[in-house]
Amino acid sequence: TGFDEAIGYIGEDTALLAQLMQRGRVAYNENVRVFHRRRAFPQAYLQQRWRYRVKTGQLQRTRRDPRVTAFVVAGAIGLVLAPVFAIPYALVTFILGVRATRLPVQWWPVIPFAFAMHHLTYWLGIVTGITSSRK
């Protein structure tokens, strides 16, 4: 057993882990570290997120993860109710973002828009993956 090459890049590690977990326990080693290269925001970062989430959507067609389904449903509801939730969303993402950012203060007002772009990219990518004809 190893990586399923039919899945291709993005998702093969998740599929392998799910397969191993079905067979029994998977050992966790807190000393293992994985480092990922940070992509520049917005273009390179959102392009990577898009590719990952399209693959998530494609895998969802056969692997039915209830968390992904819940995210898609919540996102659709969020889009419909966006006029109602836009201000609370902006406030929450601003507060959370300011606490974690290394951006200079003059860039803080864009934080809610960056969060919105991130979440919308995730949602649209998953929906695209679910509805695309290609595996």
PDB file of C-alpha atoms in Angstrom:
ATOM      1  CA  THR A   1       0.000   0.000   0.000  1.00  0.00           C
ATOM      2  CA  GLY A   2       1.207   3.476  -0.846  1.00  0.00           C
ATOM      3  CA  PHE A   3       0.125   6.652  -2.542  1.00  0.00           C
ATOM      4  CA  ASP A   4      -2.632   6.185  -5.119  1.00  0.00           C
ATOM      5  CA  GLU A   5      -1.039   7.641  -8.240  1.00  0.00           C
ATOM      6  CA  ALA A   6      -4.447   7.818  -9.939  1.00  0.00           C
ATOM      7  CA  ILE A   7      -5.367  10.626  -7.546  1.00  0.00           C
ATOM      8  CA  GLY A   8      -2.440  12.689  -8.715  1.00  0.00           C
ATOM      9  CA  TYR A   9      -0.821  15.556  -6.911  1.00  0.00           C
ATOM     10  CA  ILE A  10      -2.904  17.029  -4.099  1.00  0.00           C
ATOM     11  CA  GLY A  11      -4.921  14.651  -1.992  1.00  0.00           C
ATOM     12  CA  GLU A  12      -2.905  11.465  -2.345  1.00  0.00           C
ATOM     13  CA  ASP A  13      -1.542  11.834   1.186  1.00  0.00           C
ATOM     14  CA  THR A  14      -5.023  12.363   2.626  1.00  0.00           C
ATOM     15  CA  ALA A  15      -6.356   9.332   0.755  1.00  0.00           C
ATOM     16  CA  LEU A  16      -3.469   7.176   2.007  1.00  0.00           C
ATOM     17  CA  LEU A  17      -4.035   8.268   5.589  1.00  0.00           C
ATOM     18  CA  ALA A  18      -7.782   7.542   5.337  1.00  0.00           C
ATOM     19  CA  GLN A  19      -7.031   4.090   3.931  1.00  0.00           C
ATOM     20  CA  LEU A  20      -4.544   3.335   6.702  1.00  0.00           C
ATOM     21  CA  MET A  21      -6.978   4.543   9.380  1.00  0.00           C
ATOM     22  CA  GLN A  22      -9.601   2.107   8.079  1.00  0.00           C
ATOM     23  CA  ARG A  23      -7.131  -0.717   8.623  1.00  0.00           C
ATOM     24  CA  GLY A  24      -6.294   0.270  12.177  1.00  0.00           C
ATOM     25  CA  ARG A  25      -4.531   2.901  14.175  1.00  0.00           C
ATOM     26  CA  VAL A  26      -2.161   5.429  12.691  1.00  0.00           C
ATOM     27  CA  ALA A  27       0.787   6.386  14.858  1.00  0.00           C
ATOM     28  CA  TYR A  28       1.294  10.039  15.647  1.00  0.00           C
ATOM     29  CA  ASN A  29       4.816  11.257  16.244  1.00  0.00           C
ATOM     30  CA  GLU A  30       5.006  14.765  17.664  1.00  0.00           C
ATOM     31  CA  ASN A  31       8.659  15.035  16.612  1.00  0.00           C
ATOM     32  CA  VAL A  32       7.881  14.847  12.897  1.00  0.00           C
ATOM     33  CA  ARG A  33       7.839  18.265  11.266  1.00  0.00           C
ATOM     34  CA  VAL A  34       6.566  19.147   7.828  1.00  0.00           C
ATOM     35  CA  PHE A  35       7.456  22.455   6.282  1.00  0.00           C
ATOM     36  CA  HIS A  36       5.486  24.011   3.453  1.00  0.00           C
ATOM     37  CA  ARG A  37       6.655  26.928   1.377  1.00  0.00           C
ATOM     38  CA  ARG A  38       4.490  29.989   1.963  1.00  0.00           C
ATOM     39  CA  ARG A  39       2.900  31.363  -1.184  1.00  0.00           C
ATOM     40  CA  ALA A  40       2.690  35.116  -1.746  1.00  0.00           C
ATOM     41  CA  PHE A  41      -0.771  36.571  -1.265  1.00  0.00           C
ATOM     42  CA  PRO A  42      -2.969  37.030  -3.172  1.00  0.00           C
ATOM     43  CA  GLN A  43      -2.234  35.392  -6.538  1.00  0.00           C
ATOM     44  CA  ALA A  44       0.111  32.482  -5.778  1.00  0.00           C
ATOM     45  CA  TYR A  45      -1.607  31.740  -2.472  1.00  0.00           C
ATOM     46  CA  LEU A  46      -5.137  31.720  -3.903  1.00  0.00           C
ATOM     47  CA  GLN A  47      -4.039  29.671  -6.925  1.00  0.00           C
ATOM     48  CA  GLN A  48      -2.657  27.002  -4.599  1.00  0.00           C
ATOM     49  CA  ARG A  49      -5.802  27.052  -2.442  1.00  0.00           C
ATOM     50  CA  TRP A  50      -7.924  26.758  -5.600  1.00  0.00           C
ATOM     51  CA  ARG A  51      -6.021  23.675  -6.828  1.00  0.00           C
ATOM     52  CA  TYR A  52      -6.263  22.025  -3.414  1.00  0.00           C
ATOM     53  CA  ARG A  53      -9.981  22.661  -3.028  1.00  0.00           C
ATOM     54  CA  VAL A  54     -10.873  21.549  -6.566  1.00  0.00           C
ATOM     55  CA  LYS A  55      -9.149  18.273  -5.678  1.00  0.00           C
ATOM     56  CA  THR A  56     -11.092  18.173  -2.380  1.00  0.00           C
ATOM     57  CA  GLY A  57     -14.314  18.539  -4.370  1.00  0.00           C
ATOM     58  CA  GLN A  58     -13.285  15.794  -6.791  1.00  0.00           C
ATOM     59  CA  LEU A  59     -12.484  13.463  -3.897  1.00  0.00           C
ATOM     60  CA  GLN A  60     -15.794  14.382  -2.255  1.00  0.00           C
ATOM     61  CA  ARG A  61     -17.654  12.752  -5.153  1.00  0.00           C
ATOM     62  CA  THR A  62     -16.360   9.343  -4.080  1.00  0.00           C
ATOM     63  CA  ARG A  63     -15.309   9.758  -0.442  1.00  0.00           C
ATOM     64  CA  ARG A  64     -18.230  11.803   0.977  1.00  0.00           C
ATOM     65  CA  ASP A  65     -16.700  13.634   3.943  1.00  0.00           C
ATOM     66  CA  PRO A  66     -19.535  15.153   6.015  1.00  0.00           C
ATOM     67  CA  ARG A  67     -17.291  18.085   7.012  1.00  0.00           C
ATOM     68  CA  VAL A  68     -16.868  19.040   3.361  1.00  0.00           C
ATOM     69  CA  THR A  69     -20.609  18.756   2.802  1.00  0.00           C
ATOM     70  CA  ALA A  70     -21.237  20.953   5.856  1.00  0.00           C
ATOM     71  CA  PHE A  71     -18.739  23.536   4.570  1.00  0.00           C
ATOM     72  CA  VAL A  72     -20.414  23.651   1.139  1.00  0.00           C
ATOM     73  CA  VAL A  73     -23.876  24.025   2.681  1.00  0.00           C
ATOM     74  CA  ALA A  74     -22.699  26.672   5.174  1.00  0.00           C
ATOM     75  CA  GLY A  75     -20.963  28.559   2.362  1.00  0.00           C
ATOM     76  CA  ALA A  76     -24.105  28.555   0.223  1.00  0.00           C
ATOM     77  CA  ILE A  77     -26.142  29.834   3.166  1.00  0.00           C
ATOM     78  CA  GLY A  78     -23.447  32.418   3.862  1.00  0.00           C
ATOM     79  CA  LEU A  79     -23.575  33.677   0.285  1.00  0.00           C
ATOM     80  CA  VAL A  80     -27.358  34.010   0.398  1.00  0.00           C
ATOM     81  CA  LEU A  81     -27.213  35.801   3.748  1.00  0.00           C
ATOM     82  CA  ALA A  82     -24.095  37.857   2.907  1.00  0.00           C
ATOM     83  CA  PRO A  83     -25.915  41.189   3.163  1.00  0.00           C
ATOM     84  CA  VAL A  84     -26.939  40.316   6.730  1.00  0.00           C
ATOM     85  CA  PHE A  85     -23.610  38.858   7.849  1.00  0.00           C
ATOM     86  CA  ALA A  86     -21.164  41.102   5.976  1.00  0.00           C
ATOM     87  CA  ILE A  87     -20.524  43.497   8.859  1.00  0.00           C
ATOM     88  CA  PRO A  88     -20.236  40.841  11.606  1.00  0.00           C
ATOM     89  CA  TYR A  89     -17.996  38.763   9.299  1.00  0.00           C
ATOM     90  CA  ALA A  90     -15.783  41.774   8.616  1.00  0.00           C
ATOM     91  CA  LEU A  91     -15.519  42.582  12.323  1.00  0.00           C
ATOM     92  CA  VAL A  92     -14.686  39.021  13.365  1.00  0.00           C
ATOM     93  CA  THR A  93     -12.130  38.511  10.596  1.00  0.00           C
ATOM     94  CA  PHE A  94     -10.608  41.920  11.330  1.00  0.00           C
ATOM     95  CA  ILE A  95     -10.209  41.119  15.030  1.00  0.00           C
ATOM     96  CA  LEU A  96      -8.802  37.650  14.379  1.00  0.00           C
ATOM     97  CA  GLY A  97      -6.558  38.888  11.586  1.00  0.00           C
ATOM     98  CA  VAL A  98      -5.126  41.823  13.511  1.00  0.00           C
ATOM     99  CA  ARG A  99      -4.200  39.499  16.375  1.00  0.00           C
ATOM    100  CA  ALA A 100      -2.214  37.229  14.033  1.00  0.00           C
ATOM    101  CA  THR A 101      -0.892  39.467  11.277  1.00  0.00           C
ATOM    102  CA  ARG A 102       2.561  40.809  10.687  1.00  0.00           C
ATOM    103  CA  LEU A 103       1.210  43.387   8.259  1.00  0.00           C
ATOM    104  CA  PRO A 104       1.881  47.070   8.892  1.00  0.00           C
ATOM    105  CA  VAL A 105      -1.073  48.910  10.430  1.00  0.00           C
ATOM    106  CA  GLN A 106      -1.948  50.703   7.178  1.00  0.00           C
ATOM    107  CA  TRP A 107      -2.787  47.291   5.625  1.00  0.00           C
ATOM    108  CA  TRP A 108      -5.117  46.177   8.409  1.00  0.00           C
ATOM    109  CA  PRO A 109      -8.295  47.439   6.673  1.00  0.00           C
ATOM    110  CA  VAL A 110      -7.779  44.871   3.879  1.00  0.00           C
ATOM    111  CA  ILE A 111      -7.761  41.917   6.287  1.00  0.00           C
ATOM    112  CA  PRO A 112     -11.535  41.186   6.028  1.00  0.00           C
ATOM    113  CA  PHE A 113     -11.288  41.254   2.221  1.00  0.00           C
ATOM    114  CA  ALA A 114      -8.340  38.836   2.306  1.00  0.00           C
ATOM    115  CA  PHE A 115     -10.340  36.466   4.524  1.00  0.00           C
ATOM    116  CA  ALA A 116     -13.323  36.747   2.181  1.00  0.00           C
ATOM    117  CA  MET A 117     -11.142  35.983  -0.860  1.00  0.00           C
ATOM    118  CA  HIS A 118      -9.657  33.004   0.960  1.00  0.00           C
ATOM    119  CA  HIS A 119     -13.036  31.570   2.012  1.00  0.00           C
ATOM    120  CA  LEU A 120     -14.671  32.210  -1.353  1.00  0.00           C
ATOM    121  CA  THR A 121     -11.744  30.546  -3.158  1.00  0.00           C
ATOM    122  CA  TYR A 122     -12.108  27.492  -0.906  1.00  0.00           C
ATOM    123  CA  TRP A 123     -15.852  27.273  -1.441  1.00  0.00           C
ATOM    124  CA  LEU A 124     -15.801  27.840  -5.198  1.00  0.00           C
ATOM    125  CA  GLY A 125     -12.920  25.386  -5.604  1.00  0.00           C
ATOM    126  CA  ILE A 126     -14.763  22.620  -3.757  1.00  0.00           C
ATOM    127  CA  VAL A 127     -17.996  23.258  -5.668  1.00  0.00           C
ATOM    128  CA  THR A 128     -16.046  23.271  -8.947  1.00  0.00           C
ATOM    129  CA  GLY A 129     -14.386  19.972  -8.025  1.00  0.00           C
ATOM    130  CA  ILE A 130     -17.700  18.366  -7.084  1.00  0.00           C
ATOM    131  CA  THR A 131     -19.424  19.494 -10.281  1.00  0.00           C
ATOM    132  CA  SER A 132     -16.550  19.026 -12.754  1.00  0.00           C
ATOM    133  CA  SER A 133     -16.647  16.058 -15.107  1.00  0.00           C
ATOM    134  CA  ARG A 134     -12.913  15.340 -14.757  1.00  0.00           C
ATOM    135  CA  LYS A 135     -11.563  13.223 -11.883  1.00  0.00           C
TER     136      LYS A 135
END
